[in-house]
Coordinates of C-alpha atoms in Angstrom, one line a residue:
M666 CA 0.0 0.0 0.0
T667 CA 1.4 3.5 -0.9
L668 CA 1.7 6.1 1.8
A669 CA -0.9 8.2 0.1
R670 CA -3.4 5.4 0.2
A671 CA -2.5 4.4 3.7
R672 CA -3.1 8.0 4.8
Q673 CA -6.6 7.9 3.5
T674 CA -7.3 4.6 5.1
L675 CA -5.9 5.7 8.5
A676 CA -7.8 9.0 8.3
A677 CA -11.0 6.9 8.1
T678 CA -9.8 4.9 11.1
V679 CA -9.3 8.1 13.1
R680 CA -12.8 9.2 12.3
R681 CA -14.3 5.8 13.1
R682 CA -12.5 5.6 16.5
G683 CA -13.7 9.1 17.4
I684 CA -10.2 10.5 17.7
T685 CA -10.3 14.3 18.0
R686 CA -6.8 14.8 19.3
I687 CA -3.4 13.0 19.2
V688 CA -1.0 13.7 22.0
Y689 CA 2.5 12.6 21.2
L690 CA 4.9 11.7 24.1
H691 CA 8.5 10.5 23.7
T692 CA 10.3 9.1 26.8
D693 CA 14.0 8.8 26.1
H694 CA 16.3 6.6 28.2
F695 CA 18.9 9.4 28.0
E696 CA 22.4 8.6 29.0
P697 CA 24.7 11.4 27.8
W698 CA 27.7 10.7 30.0
R699 CA 29.4 7.8 28.3
S700 CA 33.0 6.5 28.5
Y701 CA 33.2 4.2 25.5
D702 CA 36.3 4.3 23.3
G703 CA 38.3 5.9 26.0
R704 CA 36.4 9.2 26.1
R705 CA 36.2 11.1 29.3
V706 CA 32.7 11.1 30.8
L707 CA 32.6 14.9 31.2
G708 CA 34.8 15.5 28.1
P709 CA 34.5 17.3 24.7
E710 CA 33.3 14.2 22.8
N711 CA 30.1 13.9 24.9
A712 CA 29.5 17.6 24.7
R713 CA 29.9 17.5 20.9
D714 CA 27.3 14.6 20.7
L715 CA 24.8 16.5 22.9
A716 CA 25.1 19.6 20.6
A717 CA 24.6 17.4 17.5
F718 CA 21.5 15.8 19.2
A719 CA 20.1 19.2 20.0
E720 CA 20.5 20.4 16.5
S721 CA 18.9 17.3 15.1
V722 CA 15.8 17.3 17.2
N723 CA 15.3 21.0 16.9
G724 CA 14.9 20.5 13.2
I725 CA 12.1 17.9 13.6
E726 CA 8.7 19.4 14.7
H727 CA 7.6 16.4 16.8
A728 CA 11.0 16.0 18.4
R729 CA 11.4 19.4 20.0
R730 CA 9.6 18.5 23.2
L731 CA 11.0 15.1 24.1
T732 CA 11.1 14.0 27.7
L733 CA 14.7 13.1 28.4
F734 CA 14.8 10.7 31.3
T735 CA 18.4 11.5 32.1
K736 CA 21.0 9.3 33.9
P737 CA 23.1 11.7 35.9
H738 CA 26.8 11.0 36.3
L739 CA 27.4 9.8 39.9
N740 CA 30.2 7.3 40.1
F741 CA 30.6 4.8 42.9
A742 CA 33.4 2.8 44.5
L743 CA 34.1 0.3 47.2
R744 CA 36.2 2.5 49.4
S745 CA 36.2 5.4 51.9
G746 CA 37.9 8.8 51.8
S747 CA 37.3 12.5 51.9
D748 CA 36.0 12.4 48.3
M749 CA 33.4 9.7 49.1
M750 CA 29.7 9.9 50.3
H751 CA 28.0 6.9 52.0
A752 CA 24.4 6.3 52.6
T753 CA 25.2 5.1 56.1
P754 CA 28.4 4.9 58.1
D755 CA 28.4 1.1 57.8
D756 CA 28.2 1.0 54.1
K757 CA 31.5 0.1 52.4
L758 CA 30.1 1.1 48.9
G759 CA 29.9 4.8 48.4
F760 CA 29.5 7.5 45.8
I761 CA 32.3 9.8 44.6
R762 CA 31.5 13.5 45.3
R763 CA 30.8 15.7 42.3
T764 CA 32.8 18.9 42.1
D765 CA 31.8 22.4 41.1
A766 CA 34.0 21.9 38.0
D767 CA 32.0 18.7 37.1
D768 CA 28.7 20.6 37.4
A769 CA 30.0 23.5 35.2
I770 CA 31.2 21.2 32.5
A771 CA 27.9 19.3 32.5
R772 CA 25.9 22.5 32.4
A773 CA 27.8 23.8 29.4
A774 CA 27.4 20.5 27.6
L775 CA 23.6 20.5 28.2
E776 CA 23.2 24.2 27.2
P777 CA 22.3 23.5 23.5
L778 CA 19.4 21.3 24.6
L779 CA 18.3 23.8 27.3
A780 CA 18.5 26.8 25.1
T781 CA 17.2 25.6 21.8
T782 CA 14.6 22.9 22.5
G783 CA 11.6 22.4 24.7
C784 CA 12.8 19.1 26.0
Q785 CA 12.0 18.2 29.6
F786 CA 14.5 16.5 31.9
Q787 CA 13.4 13.7 34.2
L788 CA 15.3 10.9 36.0
H789 CA 16.6 7.6 34.7
D790 CA 18.7 5.4 36.9
H791 CA 20.5 2.1 36.6
H792 CA 20.7 1.2 40.3
E793 CA 21.6 -2.4 39.3
N794 CA 25.1 -1.1 39.3
Y795 CA 25.2 -0.3 43.0
T796 CA 22.5 -2.5 44.7
S797 CA 22.3 -6.2 45.2
N798 CA 20.9 -8.2 42.3
L799 CA 21.7 -11.4 40.4
T800 CA 23.7 -9.7 37.6
N801 CA 26.3 -8.0 39.7
I802 CA 26.6 -10.9 42.2
A803 CA 27.2 -13.3 39.3
A804 CA 30.0 -11.0 38.1
G805 CA 32.2 -12.2 41.0
T806 CA 34.0 -8.8 41.3
D807 CA 34.8 -6.9 44.5
I808 CA 31.5 -4.9 44.3
G809 CA 29.5 -8.0 43.4
T810 CA 31.1 -10.0 46.3
Y811 CA 30.3 -7.2 48.8
L812 CA 26.7 -6.9 47.6
A813 CA 26.3 -10.7 47.9
T814 CA 26.9 -10.4 51.7
P815 CA 24.0 -9.9 54.1
E816 CA 25.7 -6.7 55.2
G817 CA 26.0 -5.3 51.7
A818 CA 22.5 -6.3 50.6
A819 CA 20.9 -5.1 53.8
L820 CA 21.9 -1.5 52.9
D821 CA 20.3 -1.5 49.4
D822 CA 17.3 0.6 50.3
D823 CA 19.3 3.2 52.1
R824 CA 21.9 3.3 49.3
F825 CA 19.2 3.6 46.6
A826 CA 17.3 6.4 48.4
F827 CA 20.6 8.3 49.0
A828 CA 21.6 8.0 45.4
I829 CA 18.3 9.2 44.1
R830 CA 18.4 12.3 46.3
Q831 CA 21.9 13.0 45.0
K832 CA 20.9 12.5 41.4
I833 CA 17.9 14.8 41.6
A834 CA 20.2 17.5 43.1
I835 CA 22.7 16.9 40.3
L836 CA 19.9 17.3 37.6
E837 CA 18.8 20.5 39.3
R838 CA 22.3 21.9 39.3
E839 CA 23.0 20.9 35.7
T840 CA 19.7 22.1 34.2
G841 CA 18.9 25.0 36.5
R842 CA 15.3 23.6 36.9
R843 CA 13.6 22.6 40.1
M844 CA 12.4 19.0 40.4
D845 CA 9.9 19.2 43.2
R846 CA 7.6 16.8 41.2
W847 CA 9.4 14.4 38.9
F848 CA 9.0 11.2 36.9
Y849 CA 11.1 8.1 36.5
V850 CA 12.3 5.4 34.0
H851 CA 13.9 2.3 35.5
G852 CA 17.2 1.1 34.0
H853 CA 16.8 -2.3 32.3
W854 CA 13.0 -2.0 32.8
A855 CA 13.0 -3.9 36.1
L856 CA 10.8 -1.6 38.3
N857 CA 10.1 -2.7 41.9
A858 CA 12.0 -6.0 41.7
S859 CA 10.0 -7.2 38.7
D860 CA 13.2 -8.9 37.4
H861 CA 15.7 -10.0 40.0
A862 CA 18.5 -10.0 37.4
D863 CA 18.6 -6.3 37.9
C864 CA 16.4 -5.2 40.8
R865 CA 15.5 -6.7 44.2
I866 CA 14.2 -3.6 45.8
T867 CA 10.6 -4.4 46.6
R868 CA 10.0 -1.0 48.3
E869 CA 11.2 0.9 45.2
I870 CA 7.9 2.6 44.3
E871 CA 7.3 3.5 48.0
M872 CA 10.7 5.2 48.2
L873 CA 10.4 7.0 44.9
H874 CA 7.1 8.4 45.9
A875 CA 8.4 9.6 49.2
L876 CA 11.2 11.4 47.4
G877 CA 8.9 13.4 45.2
C878 CA 8.4 11.0 42.2
R879 CA 4.8 11.1 40.9
G880 CA 5.0 8.2 38.5
D881 CA 6.9 5.9 36.2
F882 CA 7.1 5.8 32.4
T883 CA 9.2 2.6 32.0
F884 CA 6.6 0.6 30.2
P885 CA 6.0 -0.9 27.7
A886 CA 9.3 -2.7 28.4
G887 CA 11.8 -4.6 26.3
R888 CA 11.1 -7.5 28.7
P889 CA 7.4 -8.4 28.4
A890 CA 7.5 -10.2 31.8
V891 CA 7.8 -6.9 33.7
D892 CA 4.9 -5.2 31.9
P893 CA 1.8 -4.6 33.9
T894 CA -1.2 -6.8 33.2
H895 CA -3.2 -3.6 32.7
E896 CA -3.4 -1.8 29.4
R897 CA -4.2 1.8 30.4
P898 CA -2.3 4.4 32.5
Y899 CA -3.2 3.9 36.1
L900 CA -2.7 5.0 39.7
C901 CA -1.7 2.5 42.4
S902 CA -0.6 2.2 46.0
P903 CA 2.9 1.0 46.8
V904 CA 3.1 -2.7 47.5
T905 CA 6.2 -4.3 49.1
A906 CA 6.5 -7.3 46.8
P907 CA 8.2 -8.2 43.5
K908 CA 6.3 -6.4 40.8
G909 CA 3.9 -5.0 43.4
Y910 CA 2.4 -2.5 41.0
D911 CA 0.7 -5.5 39.2
T912 CA -1.2 -6.9 42.2
R913 CA -4.7 -6.6 43.6
E914 CA -3.2 -5.1 46.8
A915 CA -2.0 -2.1 44.7
A916 CA -5.7 -1.2 44.2
P917 CA -5.1 0.0 40.6
E918 CA -7.5 2.6 39.2
P919 CA -7.4 4.4 35.8
A920 CA -5.5 7.6 35.9
A921 CA -7.8 9.4 33.4
G922 CA -10.2 11.6 35.2
A923 CA -9.0 10.7 38.7
G924 CA -8.2 14.3 39.6
A925 CA -5.0 15.9 40.9
T926 CA -5.8 15.0 44.5
Q927 CA -5.7 11.3 43.8
G928 CA -2.4 11.9 41.9
H929 CA -0.8 13.4 45.0
G930 CA -1.6 10.3 47.1
R931 CA -0.9 7.5 44.7
F932 CA 1.7 6.5 42.2
F933 CA 1.2 6.8 38.4
I934 CA 2.2 3.9 36.0
W935 CA 2.1 4.3 32.3
A936 CA 0.7 1.2 30.7
S937 CA -0.9 0.5 27.3
A938 CA -2.2 -2.1 24.9
I939 CA 0.5 -1.3 22.4
K940 CA 3.8 -2.9 23.6
H941 CA 7.5 -2.5 23.0
G942 CA 7.4 -3.7 19.4
G943 CA 5.2 -0.8 18.4
C944 CA 6.7 1.8 20.7
S945 CA 10.4 1.5 20.4
I946 CA 12.1 3.7 17.7
D947 CA 15.6 2.5 18.4
H948 CA 16.7 1.6 14.9
Y949 CA 19.8 -0.2 16.1
S950 CA 17.4 -3.0 16.9
P951 CA 16.7 -5.2 13.9
F952 CA 13.0 -5.4 14.6
V953 CA 12.7 -1.6 14.3
R954 CA 14.4 -1.7 10.9
K955 CA 12.2 -4.6 9.8
R956 CA 9.1 -2.7 10.9
G957 CA 10.2 0.1 8.6
E958 CA 9.6 -2.2 5.6
D959 CA 5.9 -1.7 6.2
V960 CA 5.3 1.8 7.4
P961 CA 1.5 1.8 6.9
K962 CA 1.2 -1.3 9.1
A963 CA 3.3 0.2 11.8
A964 CA 1.3 3.4 11.7
E965 CA -2.0 1.5 11.8
K966 CA -0.8 -0.4 14.9
I967 CA -0.2 2.9 16.7
I968 CA -3.6 4.4 15.8
Q969 CA -5.5 1.1 16.6
H970 CA -3.8 0.2 19.9
S971 CA -2.5 3.3 21.6
Y972 CA -4.5 4.4 24.6
L973 CA -7.7 6.3 23.7
H974 CA -9.7 8.3 26.2
D975 CA -12.4 10.9 25.6
G976 CA -11.4 11.4 22.0
T977 CA -7.6 11.8 22.8
L978 CA -5.2 9.2 21.5
Y979 CA -2.0 9.1 23.5
V980 CA 0.9 8.0 21.3
K981 CA 4.0 7.1 23.3
T982 CA 7.4 6.1 21.9
H983 CA 10.7 5.5 23.5
A984 CA 14.4 5.1 22.5
H985 CA 17.9 5.3 23.8
S986 CA 19.1 8.4 21.8
M987 CA 22.6 8.6 23.3
Q988 CA 23.3 4.9 22.7
P989 CA 26.9 4.7 21.3
A990 CA 25.5 2.9 18.2
Y991 CA 24.2 6.2 17.0
F992 CA 27.6 7.8 17.1
N993 CA 30.1 5.1 16.1
G994 CA 28.6 4.3 12.7
K995 CA 26.9 1.0 13.8
A996 CA 23.3 2.4 13.3
P997 CA 22.2 4.1 10.1
A998 CA 20.9 7.6 9.7
G999 CA 21.8 9.1 13.1
F1000 CA 19.3 9.6 15.9
P1001 CA 16.0 7.7 16.2
H1002 CA 13.7 10.6 15.3
A1003 CA 15.9 11.3 12.2
Y1004 CA 15.7 7.7 11.0
P1005 CA 13.7 7.9 7.7
A1006 CA 11.4 5.0 8.5
N1007 CA 10.6 6.5 11.9
K1008 CA 9.9 9.9 10.4
D1009 CA 7.7 8.2 7.8
M1010 CA 5.8 6.2 10.4
L1011 CA 5.1 9.1 12.8
G1012 CA 4.5 11.5 9.9
L1013 CA 1.9 9.2 8.5
V1014 CA 0.2 9.0 11.9
F1015 CA 0.1 12.8 12.3
D1016 CA -1.0 13.4 8.7
A1017 CA -3.7 10.8 8.8
A1018 CA -4.9 12.2 12.1
S1019 CA -5.0 15.7 10.7
D1020 CA -6.9 14.5 7.6
G1021 CA -9.4 12.8 10.0
G1022 CA -10.1 16.0 11.8
A1023 CA -7.9 15.5 14.8
D1024 CA -5.6 18.1 16.4
I1025 CA -2.0 17.2 17.1
T1026 CA 0.0 18.2 20.2
F1027 CA 3.4 17.3 21.4
E1028 CA 3.7 17.0 25.2
T1029 CA 6.1 16.1 27.9
A1030 CA 5.7 13.4 30.6
S1031 CA 4.5 15.9 33.2
E1032 CA 2.0 17.5 30.8
V1033 CA 0.5 14.1 29.8
Y1034 CA 0.2 13.2 33.5
D1035 CA -1.6 16.4 34.2
R1036 CA -3.8 16.0 31.1
L1037 CA -4.9 12.5 32.1
L1038 CA -5.7 13.3 35.7
A1039 CA -7.6 16.5 34.8
S1040 CA -9.7 14.8 32.1
P1041 CA -13.4 15.8 32.7
V1042 CA -14.4 12.3 31.8
R1043 CA -13.6 9.5 34.2
D1044 CA -12.2 6.2 32.9
T1045 CA -14.4 3.8 35.0
T1046 CA -12.7 0.5 33.9
D1047 CA -12.6 -2.0 36.8
M1048 CA -8.9 -2.7 36.9
T1049 CA -9.1 -5.4 39.6
A1050 CA -11.4 -7.6 37.5
C1051 CA -8.4 -9.0 35.7
F1052 CA -7.3 -10.7 38.9
D1053 CA -10.6 -12.5 39.2
A1054 CA -10.7 -14.0 35.7
P1055 CA -9.6 -17.6 35.9
P1056 CA -7.1 -18.8 35.2
H1057 CA -5.6 -15.3 34.6
A1058 CA -3.0 -16.9 32.4
A1059 CA -1.7 -13.7 30.9
G1060 CA -1.1 -12.1 34.3
A1061 CA 0.5 -15.3 35.7
A1062 CA 2.9 -15.4 32.9
K1063 CA 4.0 -11.8 33.7
R1064 CA 4.5 -12.3 37.5
A1065 CA 7.9 -11.7 38.9
P1066 CA 9.8 -14.8 40.1
E1067 CA 9.8 -15.5 43.8
S1068 CA 13.0 -14.6 45.6
V1069 CA 15.8 -17.2 44.9
P1070 CA 19.1 -17.8 46.7
V1071 CA 21.6 -15.2 45.7
S1072 CA 24.5 -17.0 44.2
P1073 CA 26.2 -17.2 40.8
A1074 CA 24.9 -20.7 40.4
T1075 CA 21.3 -19.4 40.5
A1076 CA 21.9 -16.1 38.8
R1077 CA 19.8 -16.0 35.6
H1078 CA 17.1 -14.3 33.8
N1079 CA 13.5 -15.0 34.5
P1080 CA 13.1 -17.9 32.0
T1081 CA 9.8 -16.4 30.8
T1082 CA 11.6 -13.5 29.2
V1083 CA 14.0 -15.3 26.9
A1084 CA 14.1 -18.6 25.1
P1085 CA 15.2 -21.3 24.6
K1086 CA 18.6 -20.8 26.3
P1087 CA 18.7 -17.6 28.3
P1088 CA 22.1 -16.0 28.7
S1089 CA 23.4 -15.4 32.2
P1090 CA 22.9 -11.9 33.6
L1091 CA 26.5 -11.1 33.1
Q1092 CA 26.4 -12.3 29.5
R1093 CA 23.3 -10.2 28.9
A1094 CA 24.8 -7.1 30.4
G1095 CA 26.4 -4.6 28.0
R1096 CA 30.1 -4.3 27.9
W1097 CA 29.9 -0.9 29.6
T1098 CA 28.0 -2.5 32.5
R1099 CA 30.5 -5.3 32.7
R1100 CA 33.3 -2.8 32.9
L1101 CA 31.6 -1.1 35.8
F1102 CA 31.8 -4.4 37.7
A1103 CA 35.4 -5.1 36.8
S1104 CA 37.8 -5.6 39.7
K1105 CA 39.5 -2.4 40.7
P1106 CA 43.3 -2.4 41.2

């Protein structure tokens, strides 16, 4: 089917579904401070790449207001000293203090994004690097060995909360923007101990909320087993359990129309019927490039399966725009939003929507959150009914594994997420993660 014919067909779908507005949201797992190929983390190469990214997105209408869930640079080490910060006096694993010079370099590097785009900065964190989980324990390094001890693992919650406070403060210093109310994307997708390969913190949502986080935009995930059973954005209560956000005890309720007061007291989870295969625009992934061979089909999937409420279709994409593949020649055509097939797919969605009489807006995570909660029409879906439907096979398949003994022999992925021979957590980890766990001299 030609793009012109597909545009007509999809415009008819827009009218048939009663779509009067499309809200586009992009949540980027944004990691600008990289050390690959020997570059300094706060060095000129990363600053150059940030400037190139700012120039690229500023030239694309629907990419000027991305939400950049940013991973601040806060290094850690298994030592003490005047340059170290520790969550508790008993913790042997601490964080290296940032200097004023570090902050100044980072601010200057981010300036092109701050000055020329409407991108919003939120928090992304890979706490699997400094808390106890099956991946770093299996590494058998000095850090992994310490985190395998009862003493090291017992301090995970304190260490996590301490690091989050430090990283929020770093983001505020680097961007000059207050983060009294902020949002989160979990590294490696494993929110609230939903995959013990990377996270065993069952109080994660509770702690995030206490620290000012209003919600999470991790999903849909690259690991289907961690996705919520629910297929609409919702509010929940913290539950101290693996994947506690996907339990009856979390008392899930639709976010749309819930009102700001409910938002203050409960935790927001983005969820949708459209999953990772339809939302990721990371064209270093073969499936994204394959999807580009049938742009009309990809656009139709977005229009048919994105969350629709009161005439508004919420189209969410995600990517890892600072992934080294986009800079070292291993991915074609630069950044995800500049990739021709992605531009064609999103352009077709927006053009068809406009032809079908819908308005188009480009919004950040906080704006989408506010729009959903303030909706004058309440989404009244009973979100607990799914836990009553026997045998609830779909939900059962997504449940997090029970806690298992922490040892290299048992360290492995949840077998429901990969098949037929899942790699070990350490094999699955990227080489940059493996280097973090390398023994220090």
